[in-house]
Coordinates of C-alpha atoms and ligand atoms in Angstrom, one line a residue:
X1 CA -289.5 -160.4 65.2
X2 CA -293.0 -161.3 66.6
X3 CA -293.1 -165.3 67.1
X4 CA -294.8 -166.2 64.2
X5 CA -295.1 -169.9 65.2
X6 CA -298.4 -169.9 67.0
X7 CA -300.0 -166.8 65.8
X8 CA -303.4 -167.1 65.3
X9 CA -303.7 -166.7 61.4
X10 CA -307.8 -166.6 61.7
X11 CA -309.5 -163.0 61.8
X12 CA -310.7 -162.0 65.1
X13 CA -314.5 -161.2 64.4
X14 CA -315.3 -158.5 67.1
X15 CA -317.8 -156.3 66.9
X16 CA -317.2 -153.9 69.3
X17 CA -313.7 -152.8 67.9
X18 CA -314.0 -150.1 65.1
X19 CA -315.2 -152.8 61.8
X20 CA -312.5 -152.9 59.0
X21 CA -314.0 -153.8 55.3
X22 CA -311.5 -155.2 52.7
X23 CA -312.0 -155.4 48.9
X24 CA -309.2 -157.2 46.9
X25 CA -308.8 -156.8 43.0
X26 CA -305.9 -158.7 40.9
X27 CA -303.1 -161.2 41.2
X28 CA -302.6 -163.4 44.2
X29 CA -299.8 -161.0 45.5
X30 CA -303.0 -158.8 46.2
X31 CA -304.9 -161.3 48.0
X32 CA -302.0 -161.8 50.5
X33 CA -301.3 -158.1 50.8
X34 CA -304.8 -157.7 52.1
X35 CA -303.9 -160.3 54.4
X36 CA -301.3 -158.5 55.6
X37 CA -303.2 -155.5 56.0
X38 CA -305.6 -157.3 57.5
X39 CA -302.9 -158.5 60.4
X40 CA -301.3 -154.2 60.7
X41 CA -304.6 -153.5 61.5
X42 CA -305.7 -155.8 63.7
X43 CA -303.1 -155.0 65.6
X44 CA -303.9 -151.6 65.8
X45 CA -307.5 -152.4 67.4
X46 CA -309.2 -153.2 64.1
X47 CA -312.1 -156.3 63.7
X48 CA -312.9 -157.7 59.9
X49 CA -316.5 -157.1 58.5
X50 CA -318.3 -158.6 56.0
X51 CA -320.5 -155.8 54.7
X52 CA -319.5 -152.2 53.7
X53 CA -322.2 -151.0 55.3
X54 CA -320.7 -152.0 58.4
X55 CA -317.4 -150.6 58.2
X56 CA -315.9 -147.9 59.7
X57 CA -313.1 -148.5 56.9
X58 CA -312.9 -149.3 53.9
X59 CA -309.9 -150.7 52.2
X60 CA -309.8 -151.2 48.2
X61 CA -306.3 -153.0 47.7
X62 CA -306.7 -152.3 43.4
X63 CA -304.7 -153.8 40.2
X64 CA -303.2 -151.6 37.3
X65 CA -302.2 -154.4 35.1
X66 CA -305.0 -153.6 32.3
X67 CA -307.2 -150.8 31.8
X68 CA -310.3 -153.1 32.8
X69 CA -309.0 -153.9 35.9
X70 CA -308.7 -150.1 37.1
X71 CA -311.9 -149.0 35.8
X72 CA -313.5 -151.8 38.0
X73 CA -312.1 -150.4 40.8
X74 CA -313.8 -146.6 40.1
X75 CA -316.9 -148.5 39.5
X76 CA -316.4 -149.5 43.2
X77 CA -315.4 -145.7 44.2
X78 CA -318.3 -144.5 43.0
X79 CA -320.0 -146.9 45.3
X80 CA -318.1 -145.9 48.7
X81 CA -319.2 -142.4 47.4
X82 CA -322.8 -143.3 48.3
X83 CA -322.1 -144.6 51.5
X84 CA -319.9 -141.5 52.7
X85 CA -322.6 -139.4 51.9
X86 CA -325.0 -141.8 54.2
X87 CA -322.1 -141.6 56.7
X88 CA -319.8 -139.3 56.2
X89 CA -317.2 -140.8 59.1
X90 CA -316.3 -143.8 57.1
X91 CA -313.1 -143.7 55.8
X92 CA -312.3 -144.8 52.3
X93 CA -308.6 -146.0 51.7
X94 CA -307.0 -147.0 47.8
X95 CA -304.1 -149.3 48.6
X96 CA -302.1 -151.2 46.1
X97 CA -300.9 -151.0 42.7
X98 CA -303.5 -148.3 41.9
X99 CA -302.1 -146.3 44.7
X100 CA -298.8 -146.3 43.0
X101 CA -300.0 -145.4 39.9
X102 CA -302.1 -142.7 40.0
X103 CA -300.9 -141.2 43.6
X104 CA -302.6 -137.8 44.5
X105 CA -304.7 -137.8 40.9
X106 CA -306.9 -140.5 43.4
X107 CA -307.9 -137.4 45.5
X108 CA -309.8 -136.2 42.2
X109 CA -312.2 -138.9 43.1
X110 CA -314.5 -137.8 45.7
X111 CA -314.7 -141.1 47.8
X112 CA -311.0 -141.2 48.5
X113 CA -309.6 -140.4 51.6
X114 CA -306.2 -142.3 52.0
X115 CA -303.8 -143.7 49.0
X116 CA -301.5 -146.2 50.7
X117 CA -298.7 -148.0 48.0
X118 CA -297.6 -151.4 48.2
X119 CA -295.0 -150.8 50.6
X120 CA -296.7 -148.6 52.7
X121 CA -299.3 -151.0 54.7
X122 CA -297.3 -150.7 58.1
X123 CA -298.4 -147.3 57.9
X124 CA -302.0 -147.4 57.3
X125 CA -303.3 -147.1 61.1
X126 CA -301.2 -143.7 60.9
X127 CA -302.9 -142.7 57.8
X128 CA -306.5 -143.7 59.4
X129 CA -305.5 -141.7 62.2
X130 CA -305.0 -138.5 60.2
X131 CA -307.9 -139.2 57.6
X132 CA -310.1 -138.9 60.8
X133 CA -309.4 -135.4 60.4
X134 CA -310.8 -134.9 57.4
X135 CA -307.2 -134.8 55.4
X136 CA -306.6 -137.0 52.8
X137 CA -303.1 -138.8 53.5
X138 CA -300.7 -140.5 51.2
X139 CA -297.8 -143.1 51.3
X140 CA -296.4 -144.2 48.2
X141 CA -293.1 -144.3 49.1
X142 CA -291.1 -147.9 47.3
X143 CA -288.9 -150.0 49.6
X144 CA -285.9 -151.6 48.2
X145 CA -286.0 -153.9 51.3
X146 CA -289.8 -154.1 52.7
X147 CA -291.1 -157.5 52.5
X148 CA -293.5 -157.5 55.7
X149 CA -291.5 -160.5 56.9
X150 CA -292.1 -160.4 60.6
X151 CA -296.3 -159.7 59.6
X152 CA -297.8 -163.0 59.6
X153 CA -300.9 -162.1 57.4
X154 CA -304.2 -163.3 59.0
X155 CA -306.1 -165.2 56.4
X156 CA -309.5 -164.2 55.0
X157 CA -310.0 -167.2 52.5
X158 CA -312.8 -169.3 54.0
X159 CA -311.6 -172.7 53.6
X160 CA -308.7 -172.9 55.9
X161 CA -306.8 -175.7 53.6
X162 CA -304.8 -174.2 50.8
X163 CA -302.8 -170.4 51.6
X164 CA -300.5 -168.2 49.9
X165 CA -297.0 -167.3 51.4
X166 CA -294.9 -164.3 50.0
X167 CA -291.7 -165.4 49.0
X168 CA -290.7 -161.9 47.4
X169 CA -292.0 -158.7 46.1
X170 CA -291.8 -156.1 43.3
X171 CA -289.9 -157.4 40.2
X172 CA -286.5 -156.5 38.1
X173 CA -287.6 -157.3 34.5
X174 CA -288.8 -154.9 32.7
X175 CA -291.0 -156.4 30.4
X176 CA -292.1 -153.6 27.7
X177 CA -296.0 -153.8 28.2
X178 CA -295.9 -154.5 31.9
X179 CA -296.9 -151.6 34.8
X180 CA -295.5 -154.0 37.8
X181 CA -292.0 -153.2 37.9
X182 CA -292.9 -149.6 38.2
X183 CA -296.1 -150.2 40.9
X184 CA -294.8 -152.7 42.9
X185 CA -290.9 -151.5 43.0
X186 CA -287.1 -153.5 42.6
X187 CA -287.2 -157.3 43.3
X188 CA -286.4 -158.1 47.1
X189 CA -286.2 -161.7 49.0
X190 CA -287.9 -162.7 51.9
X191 CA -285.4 -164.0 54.8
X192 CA -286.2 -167.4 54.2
X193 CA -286.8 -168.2 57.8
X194 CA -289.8 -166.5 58.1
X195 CA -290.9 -168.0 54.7
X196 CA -290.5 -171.6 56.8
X197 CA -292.3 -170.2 60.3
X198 CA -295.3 -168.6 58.1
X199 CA -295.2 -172.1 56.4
X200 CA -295.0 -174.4 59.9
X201 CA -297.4 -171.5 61.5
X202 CA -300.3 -172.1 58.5
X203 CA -299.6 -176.6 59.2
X204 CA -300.3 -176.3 62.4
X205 CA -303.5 -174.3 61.8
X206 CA -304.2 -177.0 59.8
X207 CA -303.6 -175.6 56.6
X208 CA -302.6 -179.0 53.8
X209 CA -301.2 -176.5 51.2
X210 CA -299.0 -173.7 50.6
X211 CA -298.9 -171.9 48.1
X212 CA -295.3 -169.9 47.1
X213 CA -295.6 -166.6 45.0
X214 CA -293.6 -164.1 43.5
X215 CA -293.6 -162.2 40.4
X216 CA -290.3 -164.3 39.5
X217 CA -289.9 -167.0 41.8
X218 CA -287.2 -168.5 39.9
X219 CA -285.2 -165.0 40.7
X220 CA -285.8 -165.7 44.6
X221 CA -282.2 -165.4 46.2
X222 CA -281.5 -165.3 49.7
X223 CA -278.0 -164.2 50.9
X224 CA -277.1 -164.6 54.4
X225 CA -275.8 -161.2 55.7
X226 CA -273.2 -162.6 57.8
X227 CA -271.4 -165.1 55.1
X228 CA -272.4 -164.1 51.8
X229 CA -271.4 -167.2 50.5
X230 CA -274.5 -169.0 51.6
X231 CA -276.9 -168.6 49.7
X232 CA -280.3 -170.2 49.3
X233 CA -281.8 -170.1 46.1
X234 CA -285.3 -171.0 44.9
X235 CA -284.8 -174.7 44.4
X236 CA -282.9 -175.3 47.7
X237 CA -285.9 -173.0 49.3
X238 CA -288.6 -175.2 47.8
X239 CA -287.1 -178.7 49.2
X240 CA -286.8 -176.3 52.7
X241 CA -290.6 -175.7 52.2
X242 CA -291.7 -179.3 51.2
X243 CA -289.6 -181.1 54.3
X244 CA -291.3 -179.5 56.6
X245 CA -294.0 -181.9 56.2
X246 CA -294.5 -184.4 53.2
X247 CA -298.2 -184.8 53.8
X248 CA -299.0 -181.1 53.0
X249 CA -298.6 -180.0 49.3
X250 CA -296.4 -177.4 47.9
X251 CA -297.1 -175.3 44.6
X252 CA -295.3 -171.9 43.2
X253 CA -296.1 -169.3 40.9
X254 CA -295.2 -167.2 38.5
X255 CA -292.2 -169.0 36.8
X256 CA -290.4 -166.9 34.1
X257 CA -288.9 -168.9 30.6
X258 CA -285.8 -166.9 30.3
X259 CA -284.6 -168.1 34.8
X260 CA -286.2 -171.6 35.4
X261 CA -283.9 -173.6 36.2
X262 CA -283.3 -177.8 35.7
X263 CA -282.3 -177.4 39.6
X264 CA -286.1 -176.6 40.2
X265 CA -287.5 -179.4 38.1
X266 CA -284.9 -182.0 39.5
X267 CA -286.3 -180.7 43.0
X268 CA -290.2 -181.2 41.9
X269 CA -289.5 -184.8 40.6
X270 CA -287.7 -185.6 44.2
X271 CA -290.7 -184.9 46.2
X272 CA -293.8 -186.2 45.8
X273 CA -295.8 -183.2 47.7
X274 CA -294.2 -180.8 45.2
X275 CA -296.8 -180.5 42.7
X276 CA -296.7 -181.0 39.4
X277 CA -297.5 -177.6 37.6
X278 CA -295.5 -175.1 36.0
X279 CA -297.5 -171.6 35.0
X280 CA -295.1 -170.5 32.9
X281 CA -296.1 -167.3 31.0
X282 CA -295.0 -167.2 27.0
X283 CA -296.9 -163.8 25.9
X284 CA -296.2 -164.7 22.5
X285 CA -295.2 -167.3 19.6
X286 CA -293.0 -164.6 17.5
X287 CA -289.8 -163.9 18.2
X288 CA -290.3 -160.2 17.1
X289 CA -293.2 -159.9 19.7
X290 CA -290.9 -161.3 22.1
X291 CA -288.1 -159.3 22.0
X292 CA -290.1 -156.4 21.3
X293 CA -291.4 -157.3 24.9
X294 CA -288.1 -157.4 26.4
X295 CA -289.0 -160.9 27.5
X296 CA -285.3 -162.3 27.2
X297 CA -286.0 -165.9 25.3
X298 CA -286.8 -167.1 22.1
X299 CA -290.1 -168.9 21.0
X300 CA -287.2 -171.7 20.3
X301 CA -285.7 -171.9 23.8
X302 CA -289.1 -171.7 25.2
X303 CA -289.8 -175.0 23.6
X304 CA -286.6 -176.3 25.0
X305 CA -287.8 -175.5 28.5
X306 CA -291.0 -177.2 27.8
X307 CA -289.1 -180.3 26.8
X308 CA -287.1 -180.5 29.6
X309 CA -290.6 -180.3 31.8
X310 CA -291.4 -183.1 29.9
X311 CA -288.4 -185.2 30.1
X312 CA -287.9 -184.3 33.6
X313 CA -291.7 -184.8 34.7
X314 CA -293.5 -186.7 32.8
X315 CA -297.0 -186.0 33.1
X316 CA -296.6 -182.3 34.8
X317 CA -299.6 -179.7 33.3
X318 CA -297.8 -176.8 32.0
X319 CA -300.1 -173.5 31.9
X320 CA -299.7 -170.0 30.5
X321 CA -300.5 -166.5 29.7
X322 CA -300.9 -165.1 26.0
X323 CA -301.5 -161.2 25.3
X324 CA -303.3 -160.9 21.4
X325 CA -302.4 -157.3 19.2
X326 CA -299.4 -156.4 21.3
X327 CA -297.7 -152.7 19.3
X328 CA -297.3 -154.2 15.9
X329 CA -298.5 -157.4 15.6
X330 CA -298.8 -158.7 12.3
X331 CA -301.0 -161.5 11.1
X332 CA -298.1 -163.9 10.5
X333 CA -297.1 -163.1 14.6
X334 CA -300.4 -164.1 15.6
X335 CA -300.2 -167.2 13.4
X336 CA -296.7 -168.2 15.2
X337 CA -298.8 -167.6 18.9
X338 CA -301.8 -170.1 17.6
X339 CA -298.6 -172.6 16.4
X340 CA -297.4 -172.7 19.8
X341 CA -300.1 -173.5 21.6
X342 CA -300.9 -176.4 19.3
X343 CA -297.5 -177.5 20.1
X344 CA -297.0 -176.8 23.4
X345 CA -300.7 -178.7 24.3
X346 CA -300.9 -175.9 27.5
X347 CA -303.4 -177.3 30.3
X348 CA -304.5 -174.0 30.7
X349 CA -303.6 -170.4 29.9
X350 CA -304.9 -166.8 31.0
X351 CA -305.9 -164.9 27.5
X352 CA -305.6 -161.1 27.5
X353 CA -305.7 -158.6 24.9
X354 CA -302.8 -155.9 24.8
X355 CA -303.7 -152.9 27.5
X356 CA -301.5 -150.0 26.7
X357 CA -300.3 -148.9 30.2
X358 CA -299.2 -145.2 30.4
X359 CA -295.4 -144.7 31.7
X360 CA -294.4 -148.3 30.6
X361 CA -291.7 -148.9 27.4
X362 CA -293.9 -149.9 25.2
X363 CA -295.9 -147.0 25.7
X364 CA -293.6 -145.1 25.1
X365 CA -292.1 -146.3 22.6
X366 CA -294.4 -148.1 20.4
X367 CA -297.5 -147.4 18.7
X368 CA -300.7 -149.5 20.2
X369 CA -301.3 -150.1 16.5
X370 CA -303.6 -153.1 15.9
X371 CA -307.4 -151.9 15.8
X372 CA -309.6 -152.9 19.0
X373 CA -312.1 -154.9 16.3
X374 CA -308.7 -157.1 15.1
X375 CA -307.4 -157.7 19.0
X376 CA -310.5 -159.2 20.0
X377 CA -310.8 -161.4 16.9
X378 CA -307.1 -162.4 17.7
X379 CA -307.6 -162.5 21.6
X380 CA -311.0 -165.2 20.3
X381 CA -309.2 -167.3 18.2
X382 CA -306.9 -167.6 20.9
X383 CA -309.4 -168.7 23.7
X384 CA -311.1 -171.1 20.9
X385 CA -308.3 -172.9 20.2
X386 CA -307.2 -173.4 23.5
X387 CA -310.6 -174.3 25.0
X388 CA -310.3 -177.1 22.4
X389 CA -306.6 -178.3 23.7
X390 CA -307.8 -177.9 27.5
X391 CA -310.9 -180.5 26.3
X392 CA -308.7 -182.8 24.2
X393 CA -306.1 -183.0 27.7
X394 CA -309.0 -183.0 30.1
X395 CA -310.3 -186.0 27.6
X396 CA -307.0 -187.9 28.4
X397 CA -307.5 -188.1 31.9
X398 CA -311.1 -189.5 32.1
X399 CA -310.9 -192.8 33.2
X400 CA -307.6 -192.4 35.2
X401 CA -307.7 -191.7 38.5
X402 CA -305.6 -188.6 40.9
X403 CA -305.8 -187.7 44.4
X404 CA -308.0 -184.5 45.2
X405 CA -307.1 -181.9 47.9
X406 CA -310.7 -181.2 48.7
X407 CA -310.9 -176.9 49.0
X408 CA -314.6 -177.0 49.9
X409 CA -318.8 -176.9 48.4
X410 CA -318.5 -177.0 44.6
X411 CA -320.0 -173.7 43.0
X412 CA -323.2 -175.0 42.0
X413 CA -324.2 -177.5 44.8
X414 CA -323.3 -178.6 48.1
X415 CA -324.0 -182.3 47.4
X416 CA -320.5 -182.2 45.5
X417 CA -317.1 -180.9 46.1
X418 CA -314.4 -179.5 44.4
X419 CA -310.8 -180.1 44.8
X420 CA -307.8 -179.8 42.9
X421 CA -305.3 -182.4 41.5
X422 CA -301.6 -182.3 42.4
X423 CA -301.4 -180.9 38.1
X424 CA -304.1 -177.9 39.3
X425 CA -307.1 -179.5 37.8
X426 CA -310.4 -178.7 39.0
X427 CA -312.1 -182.1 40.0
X428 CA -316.1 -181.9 41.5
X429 CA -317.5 -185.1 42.7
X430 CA -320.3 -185.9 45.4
X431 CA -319.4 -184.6 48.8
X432 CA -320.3 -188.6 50.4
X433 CA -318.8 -187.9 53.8
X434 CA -316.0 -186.3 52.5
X435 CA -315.2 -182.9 53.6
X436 CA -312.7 -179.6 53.2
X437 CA -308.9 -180.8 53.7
X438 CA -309.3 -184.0 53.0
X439 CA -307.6 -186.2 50.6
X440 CA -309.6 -188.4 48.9
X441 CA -308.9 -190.7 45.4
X442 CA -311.1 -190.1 42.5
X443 CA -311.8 -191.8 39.4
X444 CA -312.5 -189.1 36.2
X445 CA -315.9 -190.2 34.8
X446 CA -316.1 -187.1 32.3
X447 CA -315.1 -183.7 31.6
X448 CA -315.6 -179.6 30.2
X449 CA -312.5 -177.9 28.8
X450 CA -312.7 -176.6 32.7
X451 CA -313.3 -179.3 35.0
X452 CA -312.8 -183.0 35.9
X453 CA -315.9 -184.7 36.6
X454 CA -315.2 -187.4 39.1
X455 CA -316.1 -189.9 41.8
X456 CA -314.6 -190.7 45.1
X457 CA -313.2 -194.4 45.0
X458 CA -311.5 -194.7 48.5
Ligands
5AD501 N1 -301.9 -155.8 28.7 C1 -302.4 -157.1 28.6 N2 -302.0 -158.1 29.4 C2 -300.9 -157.8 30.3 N3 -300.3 -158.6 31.1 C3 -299.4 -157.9 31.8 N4 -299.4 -156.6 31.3 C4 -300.4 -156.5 30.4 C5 -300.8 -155.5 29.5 N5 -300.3 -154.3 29.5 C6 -300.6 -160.0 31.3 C7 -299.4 -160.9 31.0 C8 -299.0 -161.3 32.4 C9 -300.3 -161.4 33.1 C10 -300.2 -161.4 34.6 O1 -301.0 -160.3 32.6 O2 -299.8 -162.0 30.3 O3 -298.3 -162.6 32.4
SF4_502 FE1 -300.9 -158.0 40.9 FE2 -299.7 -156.7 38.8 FE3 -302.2 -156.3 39.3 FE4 -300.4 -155.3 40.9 S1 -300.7 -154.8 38.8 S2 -302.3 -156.4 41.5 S3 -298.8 -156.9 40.9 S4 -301.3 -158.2 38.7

């Protein structure tokens, strides 16, 4: 295992090495992936550019998870396309979930040169090699133990204060609507000593939060080979992570209903550098949606969980996803969704309408029967009414004051910043000496359904 502790986690900008130009499409799974890929092929001679038209590579590291998100991708293809036919040496690689997918049908596309699977990035310097050649290549094999723990990714995000660490890949559920069990493979655990090096390695970069993910982290189990009796679960890994140092923050995503566990909230409300959000995906407020979706709870024990957050930690935010017009939604199912978000009071939730996605159970089994016209009126009520509850909570908290984790320049000006509160809330407020890492005390003078307007009081 390469020592992980002092590894540079910055790209090395060179531009003398052969340039190396990464796009990244999806979940937050993808942008660490490219990380990795990033760190594979530095190692093999590569330097990080900034503009395609630069590159002597060019990665696409794709998303399957809704039809929109793949056709954005082609869009991009068809883009590469023009610049192989300016220079016909680049080489032009579809990595990811994409990759997985489709498999050889990517060669159809004219622009593509290598598809490289999620498990498969070890590889790619190999497959660069032989698409230099002028053959296209292909790795899609799945790994039922690949988790690129000894890789420590080399970040591209450009403020250096908040990073994402792997704690697991692929996924066991099998949710009936869902393409990531098949794209990204069976659920496997990170050793979770390397979870803790990557973690001390990013702190003494100077990195102030990290940033757990998994499909399921509330699945994450760690079983020491040589007494299988020890085992370290995802609460016991989470205080592991958060000891390290109680001045840096600690978040985690995704949570699943049916496998949080008290353990995990009794954990949060022990450490203060734990932060206080759970994004905890519901899909749906029917119980016929749900089970029809494999999801494994009940709208009612959902609520129970919710409570427990609630009991457990007081004032945690809470977020969610929703699909609208999954296979046979009625009216009164999409009645029971709106219900639960005016009873659950979400801080936030990610609104989709149903993508059939070919291969999956529901597309095989079930008809994608509700019209395209009466999803998006659903998938609209939905983001109305929660754009109201995201004001009405935001509204609460003007007035009170939270500690920010300042991430950089606010979008629209560099006179203010923007940070993030220890419940994920987006806070601006005028930059007035303050700057990227630091942790400043704000007062909430206003709000959007989006963001916490604020100003600095220490
Ligand atoms: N159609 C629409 N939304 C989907 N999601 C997953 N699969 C689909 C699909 N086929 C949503 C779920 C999940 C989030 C990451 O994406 O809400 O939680
Ligand atoms: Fe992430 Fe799923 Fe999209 Fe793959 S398909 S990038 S796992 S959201």
């Amino acid at each position: 295992m390469r020592d992980s502790k002092y590894h540079s986690v910055k790209p090395i900008i060179d531009p003398a090495k052969p340039q190396l130009y990464i796009e990244t499409y999806g979940c937050q799974m993808n942008v660490n992936d490219s990380e990795v890929v990033l760190s594979v092929m530095q190692d093999a001679g590569y330097s990080l550019c900034e503009m395609m038209e630069d590159a002597d590579v060019i990665f696409v590291n794709t998303c399957s998870i809704r039809e929109n998100a793949e056709q954005r991708v082609f869009g991009r293809l068809d883009l590469f396309r023009l610049e192989k036919q300016r220079r016909p040496d680049v080489v032009v690689g579809v990595l990811g979930c994409m990759a997985e997918r489709l498999k050889e049908e990517l060669f159809d596309h004219p622009a593509v040169d290598i598809v490289a699977g999620p498990d498969s990035y070890r590889d790619l310097p190999r497959l660069v090699e032989g698409a230099k050649g002028g053959r296209g290549q292909i790795n899609v094999w799945l790994s039922h133990d690949e988790t690129y723990a000894d890789i420590s990714p080399v970040r591209m995000d450009r403020n250096g204060v908040s990073a994402f660490i792997s704690i697991m890949r692929g996924c066991n559920n099998v949710c009936s609507y869902c393409i990531v069990p098949f794209v990204r493979g069976a659920e496997r655990s990170r050793e979770p000593q390397s979870i803790i090096n990557e973690a001390e390695s990013l702190i003494a970069n100077g990195y102030k939060e990290i940033n757990l993910i998994g499909q399921n982290v509330d699945s994450y189990l760690w079983l020491d080979p040589s007494n299988t009796s020890r085992q370290i679960n995802f609460a016991r890994l989470l205080e592991k992570v958060a000891l390290i140092d109680r001045k840096v923050r600690v978040r985690f995503s995704t949570s699943h209903p049916k496998d949080m566990s008290n353990s995990v909230l009794y954990t949060m409300a022990m450490y203060d550098n734990i932060c206080k959000h759970i994004h905890l995906p519901v899909q749906s407020g029917s119980n016929a949606m749900l089970e029809k979706m494999n999801r494994k709870y009940t709208r009612e024990s959902y609520l129970e969980r919710i409570n427990r957050i609630r009991e457990i930690l007081p004032g945690c935010s809470v977020t969610t996803d929703v699909i609208a017009g999954f296979c046979g939604e009625t009216e009164q199912d999409h009645l029971e969704t709106l219900s639960l978000l005016e009873e659950v009071q979400f801080d936030g939730a990610f609104m989709f309408q149903y993508s059939e996605r070919p291969g999956t159970k529901a597309a095989r089994r079930f008809a994608d029967d509700v019209p395209p016209d009466v999803k998006k009126a659903r998938l609209n009520q939905i983001i109305a009414l929660q754009n109201d509850i995201s004001l009405r909570n935001n509204q609460y908290s003007v007035g009170r004051e939270y500690q920010v984790l300042v991430e950089g320049s606010s979008k629209r000006s560099d006179e203010q910043l923007m940070g993030r509160t220890s419940q994920n809330k987006t806070c601006v407020f005028p930059a007035a000496g303050y700057k990227a890492g630091d942790l400043v005390r704000v007062k909430v003078t206003s709000c959007t359904s989006a963001t916490l307007i604020c100003e600095a009081i220490s």
